[in-house]
Coordinates of C-alpha atoms in Angstrom, one line a residue:
Chain F
M1 CA 1.8 -26.0 -28.3
A2 CA 1.5 -22.4 -29.4
E3 CA -2.1 -23.3 -30.6
R4 CA -3.0 -24.8 -27.3
I5 CA -1.8 -21.6 -25.4
L6 CA -3.4 -19.1 -27.8
T7 CA -6.9 -20.8 -28.0
S8 CA -7.6 -20.9 -24.2
G9 CA -10.1 -18.4 -22.8
K10 CA -7.5 -16.7 -20.7
S11 CA -5.2 -16.0 -23.7
L12 CA -8.1 -15.1 -25.9
L13 CA -8.9 -12.2 -23.4
F14 CA -5.5 -11.0 -23.4
L15 CA -5.3 -11.1 -27.2
I16 CA -8.6 -9.1 -27.5
V17 CA -7.4 -6.7 -25.0
L18 CA -4.1 -6.2 -26.9
G19 CA -6.0 -5.9 -29.9
L20 CA -8.2 -3.2 -28.5
C21 CA -5.1 -1.4 -27.3
L22 CA -3.7 -1.4 -30.8
L23 CA -7.0 -0.3 -32.2
A24 CA -7.0 2.6 -29.6
L25 CA -3.5 3.5 -30.5
L26 CA -4.1 3.5 -34.3
A27 CA -7.8 4.8 -34.6
G28 CA -8.1 6.7 -31.3
P29 CA -7.2 10.0 -32.8
Y30 CA -10.0 9.6 -35.2
L31 CA -12.7 8.4 -32.7
V32 CA -11.8 10.9 -30.1
A33 CA -12.3 14.5 -31.2
F34 CA -10.7 16.3 -28.3
D35 CA -7.2 17.3 -27.3
P36 CA -6.2 15.6 -24.0
G37 CA -5.2 18.8 -22.6
L38 CA -7.9 21.0 -23.9
I39 CA -9.6 22.9 -20.8
N40 CA -13.2 23.8 -21.4
L41 CA -14.8 24.9 -18.1
S42 CA -18.2 25.0 -19.6
R43 CA -18.1 21.3 -19.8
R44 CA -17.0 20.5 -16.5
F45 CA -18.1 17.1 -15.1
A46 CA -20.1 16.4 -18.5
A47 CA -21.6 12.9 -18.2
P48 CA -20.5 10.3 -20.4
F49 CA -22.0 10.2 -23.8
T50 CA -23.0 13.9 -23.8
D51 CA -21.4 16.4 -26.3
G52 CA -19.3 13.9 -27.9
H53 CA -17.5 13.1 -24.6
W54 CA -17.6 9.3 -24.7
L55 CA -16.4 8.8 -21.3
G56 CA -17.4 12.1 -19.7
A57 CA -15.1 15.2 -18.9
D58 CA -13.1 15.8 -15.9
Q59 CA -13.1 18.9 -13.3
L60 CA -11.7 21.2 -15.9
G61 CA -13.9 20.0 -18.7
R62 CA -11.1 17.9 -20.4
D63 CA -12.2 14.8 -22.4
V64 CA -11.6 11.7 -20.1
A65 CA -11.5 9.4 -23.2
A66 CA -8.8 11.5 -24.8
R67 CA -6.8 11.5 -21.6
L68 CA -7.2 7.9 -21.3
L69 CA -5.8 7.4 -24.8
A70 CA -2.9 9.6 -24.1
G71 CA -2.3 7.7 -20.9
L72 CA -2.4 4.4 -22.9
Y73 CA 0.6 5.7 -24.9
R74 CA 2.5 6.5 -21.7
S75 CA 1.6 3.3 -19.9
L76 CA 2.5 1.0 -22.8
G77 CA 5.6 2.9 -23.7
T78 CA 6.8 2.9 -20.1
A79 CA 6.0 -0.8 -19.4
L80 CA 7.4 -1.9 -22.8
A81 CA 10.7 0.0 -22.5
A82 CA 11.2 -0.8 -18.8
T83 CA 10.6 -4.4 -19.4
A84 CA 13.0 -4.5 -22.3
I85 CA 15.7 -2.7 -20.3
A86 CA 15.2 -5.2 -17.3
F87 CA 15.1 -8.1 -19.7
C88 CA 18.3 -7.2 -21.6
I89 CA 20.5 -6.3 -18.6
G90 CA 19.1 -9.1 -16.3
T91 CA 19.4 -11.9 -18.9
A92 CA 22.9 -10.7 -20.0
L93 CA 24.2 -10.5 -16.6
G94 CA 22.6 -13.5 -15.3
L95 CA 24.0 -15.6 -18.0
L96 CA 27.5 -14.2 -17.6
A97 CA 27.3 -14.9 -13.9
A98 CA 26.3 -18.5 -14.5
R99 CA 29.3 -18.8 -16.9
S100 CA 31.8 -17.1 -14.8
T101 CA 33.6 -18.6 -11.8
S102 CA 35.5 -15.4 -11.0
L103 CA 34.5 -12.4 -8.8
L104 CA 32.0 -11.4 -11.3
G105 CA 29.9 -14.5 -10.7
A106 CA 30.3 -14.2 -6.9
F107 CA 29.4 -10.4 -6.9
M108 CA 26.1 -11.2 -9.2
R109 CA 25.1 -13.9 -6.9
Q110 CA 25.4 -11.6 -3.8
L111 CA 23.6 -8.8 -5.7
T112 CA 20.7 -10.8 -6.9
S113 CA 20.1 -12.5 -3.5
F114 CA 19.9 -9.0 -2.0
T115 CA 17.7 -7.6 -4.5
Q116 CA 15.3 -10.6 -4.1
S117 CA 14.6 -9.3 -0.6
F118 CA 14.7 -5.6 -1.2
P119 CA 11.5 -3.8 -1.9
V120 CA 12.3 -2.5 -5.2
F121 CA 9.3 -0.1 -5.4
V122 CA 10.6 1.9 -2.4
L123 CA 13.9 2.4 -4.1
A124 CA 12.2 3.5 -7.3
V125 CA 10.2 6.0 -5.5
S126 CA 13.1 7.7 -3.7
V127 CA 15.3 7.6 -6.8
I128 CA 12.7 9.1 -9.2
A129 CA 11.8 11.8 -6.7
I130 CA 15.4 12.6 -6.4
V131 CA 16.6 12.5 -10.0
G132 CA 13.7 14.5 -11.2
S133 CA 10.2 13.1 -11.9
N134 CA 9.0 15.1 -14.9
G135 CA 10.4 12.8 -17.6
F136 CA 9.2 9.8 -19.4
W137 CA 12.8 8.5 -19.6
S138 CA 13.7 9.0 -15.9
V139 CA 10.8 6.7 -14.9
V140 CA 11.6 4.1 -17.6
L141 CA 15.2 4.0 -16.8
T142 CA 14.5 3.8 -13.0
L143 CA 12.1 1.0 -13.3
G144 CA 14.2 -0.9 -15.8
L145 CA 17.4 -0.5 -13.7
A146 CA 15.8 -1.4 -10.4
T147 CA 14.0 -4.5 -11.6
W148 CA 16.5 -6.4 -13.9
P149 CA 17.5 -8.7 -11.0
V150 CA 14.1 -10.5 -11.5
F151 CA 15.5 -11.6 -15.0
A152 CA 19.1 -12.2 -13.7
R153 CA 18.0 -14.6 -11.0
V154 CA 16.1 -16.9 -13.4
A155 CA 18.6 -16.4 -16.2
Y156 CA 21.5 -17.5 -13.5
A157 CA 19.6 -20.4 -12.1
E158 CA 18.5 -22.0 -15.5
G159 CA 21.6 -21.0 -17.3
R160 CA 23.8 -22.9 -14.6
S161 CA 21.8 -26.1 -15.3
L162 CA 21.7 -25.7 -19.0
L163 CA 25.6 -25.1 -18.9
K164 CA 26.0 -28.6 -17.6
R165 CA 24.2 -30.3 -20.6
E166 CA 26.2 -32.5 -23.0
Y167 CA 25.5 -30.3 -26.1
V168 CA 26.8 -27.2 -24.2
L169 CA 29.7 -29.2 -23.2
A170 CA 30.4 -30.3 -26.7
A171 CA 30.4 -26.8 -28.0
E172 CA 32.7 -25.8 -25.3
M173 CA 35.1 -28.5 -26.3
M174 CA 35.0 -27.1 -29.8
Q175 CA 36.5 -23.9 -28.5
M176 CA 33.3 -21.8 -28.9
G177 CA 33.5 -18.4 -27.5
T178 CA 31.4 -17.4 -24.5
A179 CA 29.2 -14.8 -26.2
R180 CA 28.5 -17.3 -28.9
L181 CA 28.0 -20.2 -26.6
L182 CA 25.6 -18.4 -24.4
L183 CA 23.6 -16.9 -27.3
R184 CA 23.4 -19.8 -29.6
H185 CA 23.1 -22.7 -27.0
V186 CA 22.0 -21.4 -23.6
L187 CA 19.7 -18.6 -24.5
P188 CA 17.1 -20.5 -26.6
G189 CA 16.8 -22.9 -23.6
L190 CA 15.6 -20.1 -21.5
V191 CA 12.9 -18.8 -23.8
P192 CA 10.0 -20.6 -22.0
S193 CA 10.6 -19.3 -18.5
L194 CA 11.9 -16.0 -19.7
S195 CA 8.8 -15.5 -21.9
V196 CA 6.5 -16.1 -18.9
L197 CA 8.5 -13.6 -16.9
V198 CA 8.3 -11.0 -19.4
V199 CA 4.4 -11.1 -19.4
F200 CA 4.3 -10.7 -15.5
H201 CA 6.9 -8.1 -15.7
F202 CA 5.0 -6.1 -18.2
A203 CA 1.9 -6.3 -16.0
D204 CA 3.8 -5.3 -13.0
M205 CA 5.5 -2.2 -14.8
I206 CA 2.0 -1.0 -15.9
I207 CA 1.0 -1.0 -12.3
A208 CA 4.2 0.5 -11.1
E209 CA 4.0 3.3 -13.8
S210 CA 0.5 4.2 -12.7
A211 CA 1.3 3.8 -9.0
L212 CA 4.1 6.3 -9.4
S213 CA 1.9 8.7 -11.4
F214 CA -0.8 8.2 -8.8
L215 CA 1.6 9.5 -6.1
G216 CA 2.7 12.4 -8.2
I217 CA 6.2 11.3 -8.9
G218 CA 5.8 9.6 -12.2
A219 CA 4.2 11.6 -15.0
P220 CA 4.5 15.3 -14.7
L221 CA 1.5 17.3 -13.2
G222 CA -1.2 17.8 -15.7
A223 CA 0.3 15.4 -18.3
P224 CA -2.4 12.8 -19.2
S225 CA -1.6 9.4 -17.2
W226 CA -3.6 6.7 -15.8
G227 CA -2.2 7.2 -12.5
G228 CA -2.6 11.0 -12.5
M229 CA -6.4 10.6 -13.5
L230 CA -6.9 8.3 -10.6
N231 CA -5.3 10.8 -8.3
E232 CA -7.3 13.7 -9.6
S233 CA -10.7 11.5 -9.4
R234 CA -10.4 11.1 -5.7
A235 CA -11.8 14.7 -5.0
Y236 CA -14.7 14.1 -7.2
M237 CA -15.8 10.6 -6.7
L238 CA -19.3 11.6 -5.8
V239 CA -20.1 14.1 -8.6
A240 CA -18.0 12.3 -11.5
P241 CA -17.4 8.6 -10.8
W242 CA -16.4 8.2 -14.5
M243 CA -13.2 10.0 -13.6
L244 CA -12.3 7.1 -11.4
L245 CA -13.9 4.2 -13.2
A246 CA -12.4 4.9 -16.7
P247 CA -8.7 4.7 -15.7
A248 CA -9.3 2.2 -13.2
G249 CA -11.0 -0.1 -15.8
A250 CA -8.4 0.4 -18.3
I251 CA -5.6 -0.6 -15.8
I252 CA -7.5 -3.5 -14.4
L253 CA -8.3 -4.7 -18.0
L254 CA -4.8 -4.5 -19.1
V255 CA -3.0 -5.9 -16.1
V256 CA -5.4 -8.7 -15.2
S257 CA -5.7 -10.1 -18.9
A258 CA -1.8 -10.0 -19.1
H259 CA -1.7 -11.8 -15.7
L260 CA -4.1 -14.5 -16.9
F261 CA -2.0 -14.9 -20.2
G262 CA 0.9 -15.2 -18.0
Q263 CA -0.5 -18.0 -15.9
K264 CA -1.7 -20.0 -19.0
L265 CA 1.8 -19.5 -20.6
R266 CA 3.4 -20.8 -17.2
E267 CA 1.0 -23.9 -17.0
A268 CA 1.9 -24.6 -20.8
T269 CA 5.6 -24.4 -20.3
A270 CA 5.9 -25.8 -17.0
Chain X
M1 CA 29.0 -19.6 14.1
V2 CA 30.0 -19.5 10.5
R3 CA 26.5 -18.8 9.5
L4 CA 26.4 -15.8 11.9
L5 CA 29.5 -14.5 10.3
T6 CA 28.0 -14.7 6.8
W7 CA 24.8 -13.2 8.1
V8 CA 26.8 -10.1 9.6
R9 CA 28.9 -9.9 6.4
D10 CA 25.8 -9.8 4.2
F11 CA 24.0 -7.3 6.4
A12 CA 27.0 -4.9 6.4
F13 CA 27.3 -5.2 2.6
L14 CA 23.7 -4.5 1.9
L15 CA 23.7 -1.4 4.3
V16 CA 26.9 0.1 2.8
A17 CA 25.7 -0.5 -0.7
T18 CA 22.2 0.9 -0.3
M19 CA 23.5 4.0 1.7
T20 CA 26.2 4.8 -1.0
V21 CA 24.0 4.6 -3.9
L22 CA 21.3 6.8 -2.1
F23 CA 24.0 9.4 -1.0
F24 CA 25.3 9.9 -4.5
L25 CA 21.9 10.0 -6.1
V26 CA 20.8 12.5 -3.7
R27 CA 23.8 14.8 -4.1
L28 CA 23.9 14.5 -7.8
A29 CA 20.5 15.6 -8.2
G30 CA 19.0 19.1 -7.8
D31 CA 20.2 21.9 -5.5
P32 CA 18.7 21.2 -2.1
A33 CA 19.7 24.7 -1.0
I34 CA 17.1 26.2 -3.4
M35 CA 14.5 24.0 -1.8
L36 CA 15.7 25.0 1.6
A37 CA 16.0 28.7 1.3
G38 CA 12.8 29.0 -0.9
P39 CA 12.6 30.1 -4.4
D40 CA 12.8 33.9 -3.6
A41 CA 16.2 33.7 -1.7
T42 CA 19.1 35.8 -2.5
P43 CA 22.5 34.5 -3.7
A44 CA 24.0 35.2 -0.3
Q45 CA 21.1 33.4 1.6
L46 CA 21.7 30.5 -0.6
D47 CA 25.4 30.4 0.4
A48 CA 24.6 30.7 3.9
V49 CA 22.3 27.6 3.7
R50 CA 24.8 25.7 1.6
H51 CA 27.5 26.3 4.2
A52 CA 25.2 25.6 7.2
Y53 CA 24.3 22.2 5.8
G54 CA 27.8 21.4 4.2
F55 CA 26.6 21.5 0.6
D56 CA 29.7 23.6 -0.2
R57 CA 32.2 20.9 0.4
G58 CA 33.4 18.2 -2.0
L59 CA 31.3 15.4 -2.7
F60 CA 33.7 12.7 -1.3
E61 CA 34.2 14.9 1.9
Q62 CA 30.4 15.0 2.2
Y63 CA 30.2 11.3 1.9
L64 CA 32.9 10.7 4.7
I65 CA 31.0 13.0 6.9
F66 CA 27.8 11.2 6.2
A67 CA 29.3 7.8 6.8
L68 CA 30.7 8.9 10.1
H69 CA 27.4 10.3 11.0
L70 CA 25.7 7.1 9.9
L71 CA 27.8 5.0 12.5
R72 CA 26.2 7.2 15.1
L73 CA 22.8 6.6 13.6
D74 CA 22.8 10.4 12.9
F75 CA 21.0 11.2 9.5
G76 CA 20.7 14.8 10.2
A77 CA 17.7 17.0 10.7
S78 CA 14.7 16.9 8.4
L79 CA 14.8 19.8 5.9
V80 CA 11.2 20.4 6.4
D81 CA 10.7 20.9 10.1
G82 CA 14.2 20.4 11.6
T83 CA 13.6 17.6 13.8
P84 CA 16.0 14.6 13.8
A85 CA 15.4 12.5 10.8
L86 CA 15.6 9.0 12.2
A87 CA 13.3 10.1 15.2
K88 CA 10.7 11.3 12.7
V89 CA 10.9 7.9 10.8
L90 CA 10.8 5.9 14.0
E91 CA 7.7 7.8 15.0
T92 CA 5.8 6.7 12.0
F93 CA 7.0 3.0 12.2
P94 CA 4.5 1.6 14.6
A95 CA 1.5 2.7 12.5
S96 CA 3.0 0.8 9.5
L97 CA 3.5 -2.3 11.7
Y98 CA 0.0 -2.1 13.1
L99 CA -1.2 -2.0 9.5
A100 CA 1.1 -4.8 8.4
V101 CA 0.3 -7.1 11.3
M102 CA -3.5 -6.7 10.8
A103 CA -3.3 -7.1 7.2
M104 CA -1.3 -10.3 7.7
G105 CA -3.8 -11.5 10.3
L106 CA -6.5 -11.1 8.0
N107 CA -4.6 -12.7 5.3
L108 CA -3.9 -15.7 7.3
A109 CA -7.5 -15.9 8.5
V110 CA -8.7 -16.1 5.0
S111 CA -6.0 -17.9 3.2
I112 CA -5.6 -21.0 5.7
P113 CA -9.3 -22.2 5.5
V114 CA -9.6 -21.3 1.8
G115 CA -6.4 -23.0 0.9
A116 CA -7.2 -26.2 3.0
W117 CA -10.7 -26.4 1.3
L118 CA -9.2 -25.9 -2.3
G119 CA -6.7 -28.4 -1.5
Q120 CA -9.0 -31.2 -0.1
A121 CA -10.5 -32.1 -3.4
Q122 CA -10.4 -31.2 -7.1
G123 CA -13.2 -30.1 -9.2
G124 CA -16.8 -29.0 -8.6
A125 CA -18.5 -25.6 -9.5
A126 CA -17.6 -23.9 -6.2
R127 CA -13.9 -24.6 -6.6
R128 CA -13.9 -23.6 -10.2
V129 CA -15.5 -20.3 -9.4
A130 CA -13.0 -19.8 -6.5
H131 CA -10.2 -20.6 -8.9
G132 CA -11.5 -18.1 -11.3
I133 CA -11.7 -15.3 -8.7
L134 CA -8.2 -16.3 -7.5
S135 CA -6.7 -15.9 -11.1
V136 CA -8.2 -12.5 -11.5
M137 CA -7.3 -11.2 -7.9
Q138 CA -3.6 -12.4 -8.4
G139 CA -3.2 -9.7 -11.0
F140 CA -5.4 -7.2 -9.5
P141 CA -3.6 -4.0 -8.8
G142 CA -3.9 -3.3 -5.1
F143 CA -4.2 0.3 -5.0
V144 CA -6.9 0.5 -7.8
L145 CA -8.9 -2.0 -5.5
A146 CA -8.4 0.4 -2.5
L147 CA -9.7 3.4 -4.5
L148 CA -12.8 1.3 -5.7
L149 CA -13.4 0.3 -2.1
V150 CA -13.2 3.9 -0.9
N151 CA -15.6 4.8 -3.8
V152 CA -18.2 2.1 -2.8
F153 CA -18.0 1.9 1.0
A154 CA -16.8 5.4 2.0
V155 CA -18.1 7.7 -0.7
G156 CA -21.2 5.9 -1.9
L157 CA -22.5 4.0 1.0
E158 CA -20.8 6.1 3.7
W159 CA -20.3 3.2 5.9
L160 CA -16.6 3.7 6.7
P161 CA -14.5 6.8 6.8
A162 CA -12.4 7.2 3.6
V163 CA -9.1 8.3 5.3
G164 CA -7.7 8.5 8.9
Y165 CA -6.3 6.5 11.6
A166 CA -8.9 6.8 14.3
G167 CA -10.5 3.9 15.7
P168 CA -11.4 0.3 14.1
A169 CA -13.7 1.7 11.4
S170 CA -11.0 3.5 9.7
W171 CA -8.8 0.3 9.9
V172 CA -11.2 -1.7 7.7
L173 CA -10.6 -0.5 4.3
P174 CA -6.6 -0.1 4.6
V175 CA -6.4 -3.7 6.1
I176 CA -8.6 -5.2 3.5
S177 CA -6.7 -3.3 0.8
V178 CA -3.3 -4.5 1.7
A179 CA -4.6 -8.2 2.6
S180 CA -6.3 -8.5 -0.8
F181 CA -3.0 -8.6 -2.7
L182 CA -1.3 -11.0 -0.2
A183 CA -4.2 -13.5 0.1
P184 CA -4.4 -15.0 -3.6
K185 CA -0.6 -15.9 -3.5
L186 CA -0.8 -17.4 -0.1
I187 CA -3.9 -19.4 -0.8
R188 CA -2.3 -20.9 -4.1
V189 CA 0.8 -22.0 -2.2
I190 CA -1.4 -23.5 0.6
E191 CA -3.7 -25.2 -1.8
A192 CA -0.6 -26.7 -3.8
N193 CA 1.0 -27.9 -0.6
A194 CA -2.1 -29.5 0.7
T195 CA -2.9 -31.2 -2.6
A196 CA 0.7 -32.5 -2.5
A197 CA 0.4 -33.7 1.1
Y198 CA -2.9 -35.6 0.4
R199 CA -0.9 -37.7 -2.4
S200 CA 1.8 -38.5 0.1
H201 CA 2.4 -41.8 1.8
Y202 CA 1.9 -40.7 5.4
V203 CA -1.6 -39.6 4.4
R204 CA -2.5 -42.8 2.8
T205 CA -1.3 -44.6 5.8
A206 CA -3.5 -42.4 8.1
V207 CA -6.4 -43.1 5.9
A208 CA -5.7 -46.9 5.9
I209 CA -5.6 -47.0 9.8
G210 CA -8.8 -45.4 9.8
A211 CA -8.3 -41.6 10.7
G212 CA -11.2 -39.4 10.0
P213 CA -11.1 -36.5 7.4
R214 CA -10.8 -33.9 10.0
T215 CA -7.9 -35.6 11.7
I216 CA -6.2 -36.1 8.5
L217 CA -6.7 -32.6 7.3
W218 CA -5.5 -30.8 10.7
R219 CA -3.1 -33.4 12.1
H220 CA -1.5 -34.7 8.8
V221 CA -2.1 -32.4 5.9
M222 CA -2.1 -28.8 7.2
P223 CA 1.1 -28.8 9.3
N224 CA 3.1 -29.9 6.3
A225 CA 1.2 -27.4 4.0
L226 CA 1.6 -24.6 6.3
L227 CA 5.4 -25.5 6.8
G228 CA 6.0 -24.7 3.1
A229 CA 3.8 -21.7 3.3
A230 CA 6.0 -20.2 6.1
A231 CA 8.6 -19.0 3.6
V232 CA 5.9 -17.2 1.6
V233 CA 4.5 -15.6 4.7
G234 CA 7.9 -14.2 5.4
A235 CA 8.5 -12.9 1.8
E236 CA 5.1 -11.3 1.8
F237 CA 5.8 -9.6 5.2
A238 CA 9.1 -8.1 3.5
F239 CA 7.4 -7.1 0.4
M240 CA 4.4 -5.6 2.2
V241 CA 6.2 -2.4 2.4
T242 CA 5.8 -1.9 -1.3
G243 CA 2.2 -1.9 -1.0
L244 CA 2.2 0.2 2.1
V245 CA 3.6 3.1 0.2
V246 CA 0.6 3.5 -1.9
I247 CA -2.2 2.2 0.4
E248 CA -0.9 4.4 3.3
T249 CA -1.0 7.4 1.0
I250 CA -4.5 6.7 -0.1
F251 CA -5.8 6.4 3.3
A252 CA -3.6 9.2 4.9
W253 CA -2.4 6.4 7.1
P254 CA 0.4 8.1 9.2
G255 CA 3.1 5.2 8.6
I256 CA 6.4 5.1 7.0
G257 CA 5.1 4.8 3.5
W258 CA 3.1 7.8 3.5
L259 CA 6.1 9.6 5.0
L260 CA 8.2 8.4 2.2
V261 CA 6.0 9.8 -0.4
R262 CA 5.7 13.2 1.4
S263 CA 9.5 13.4 1.9
T264 CA 10.3 12.5 -1.6
L265 CA 7.9 15.3 -2.9
N266 CA 9.7 17.6 -0.5
L267 CA 13.1 16.5 -1.5
D268 CA 13.7 16.0 2.2
F269 CA 16.6 13.6 1.8
P270 CA 17.8 13.1 5.3
V271 CA 14.4 11.5 6.0
V272 CA 14.3 9.7 2.8
Q273 CA 17.7 8.1 3.6
A274 CA 16.6 7.2 7.2
I275 CA 13.4 5.7 5.8
V276 CA 15.4 3.4 3.3
F277 CA 17.9 2.7 6.2
I278 CA 15.0 1.5 8.4
I279 CA 13.2 -0.5 5.6
V280 CA 16.5 -2.3 4.7
I281 CA 17.1 -3.4 8.2
A282 CA 13.4 -4.3 8.6
V283 CA 13.4 -6.4 5.3
F284 CA 16.6 -8.0 6.2
L285 CA 15.5 -9.0 9.7
T286 CA 12.2 -10.3 8.5
N287 CA 14.0 -12.6 6.0
A288 CA 16.5 -13.7 8.7
A289 CA 13.6 -14.4 11.0
T290 CA 11.7 -16.3 8.4
E291 CA 14.7 -18.5 7.8
A292 CA 15.2 -19.1 11.5
V293 CA 11.6 -20.0 12.1
Q294 CA 11.6 -22.3 9.1
V295 CA 14.9 -24.1 10.5
R296 CA 13.0 -24.3 13.9
L297 CA 9.8 -25.7 12.5
D298 CA 11.2 -28.1 10.0
P299 CA 13.9 -30.6 11.4
R300 CA 15.0 -31.5 7.8
L301 CA 16.5 -28.1 7.3
R302 CA 18.8 -28.5 10.3
G303 CA 22.3 -30.0 10.4
P304 CA 25.3 -29.6 8.3
G305 CA 24.8 -28.8 4.6
A306 CA 21.1 -28.6 4.9
A307 CA 20.9 -24.9 6.2
G308 CA 20.0 -22.0 3.9
G309 CA 19.3 -23.6 0.6
G310 CA 20.4 -20.5 -1.4
H311 CA 20.0 -19.7 -4.9
G312 CA 21.1 -22.3 -7.4

């Protein structure tokens, strides 16, 4: 099955994009000769492919390629960390709620059914602005802590049905502890649906991080981030369209390819 | 009756939980007095501001006062211009509602025919191309699309204004931007439902008794396909507020989303609280209305034990 998933065109695109990201992360510092924060007013709005600026320069003469690369670190780091946090908390609480018949289970059900209908991004915007925006970790924590119910809902629903299977009942009868039961016998059954969810969540987190930075409440002012670059580009669309097209292209490529991979994965595991 | 009670209980729980979280987060963060009095204020001035706004009392006492005010729908005055926070928020609500309704209208106008067309048959070059576009669009970040649209149609071609809220020309780009991330999902659902309906017994019966393809599509297939899509439309309406935050900011659309961004950047927390309050109510009412409409449209959801559905 893995072969069927990986050799389809949609997955190939994602693998190529991931490979490019990895390449950029590893070799980027050697390919781009500029510091992302280096201001050089004599090179304002330098066009792409001039003076060693592969993707041009921005309104302060900073190298767009260097900033794109630095933004890639932030985007990937934020998305991976936020997804990991949401995955761990959500899956753990969802499974515990599925197992529990007590107050915790009832509370969890209530909470996830609410968060299903609550626009999380709105909450994240207000929380990040309040807690203090100029930190990598405040964005990661807020996104992770605000979005874990996505995983809890699925872990709860599927965990409930898995807990009724004979092999789980058998393990239960042999006095297996809750933690061991959930980790050894229930969690493996959740891998297909949760991995699909992880891919989509990763794409959502890339969008969320860039949207927050775009609004000026994600990455601190001046720090290189894709959203921040998009925001700065708005004033110079006519003179320097590459300031818009470079980060826009990067976000689209990463998010769309992840989405296509997720769709393929879902088809294959359905 | 029982349903109404559960509904009220859920609503109350939701409101209290949201407001509590927001209250404590706001108060635990930075010092709003500095922001109010300005960076050059003397310590005496800061103390005066703290006293005037009640920041010098205990956290719990502040929360009780806040809760009492909340019961009277009093969120306090905006820290920026001193007008009542709730009034300020309600002023911006219609603009967001217009945008949401127009975007939903465009979404339905595109999704229903396209979904019906895709569901009618499988295969063919045109449908394959449409599926490809849909797959890409499903993951397309809406606000990046909005920026690209501005770049092409407002800055490049100068056909449409880039920002503002004056006249139909300025509505085009925001409405398209919002609708663009609603449509792919709805099209997919309508398509899947229509495909399923075409395989059903009642459509086979209709074909057998000689109904034409048009009658089959609009009398037999689409009513059922749209019934299932009603839940998606409701959910999309509720979730649209997320898109509105960024899209409104891009187009300087004087709605609740743009106000939220401006208020958070200004640490204007009475307004932030009022916005979250209004959004929670709006989303909850939208979900309740969706469920009510579904029950009305679909007799199968009526009766004991059938209502709600719930999760798991």
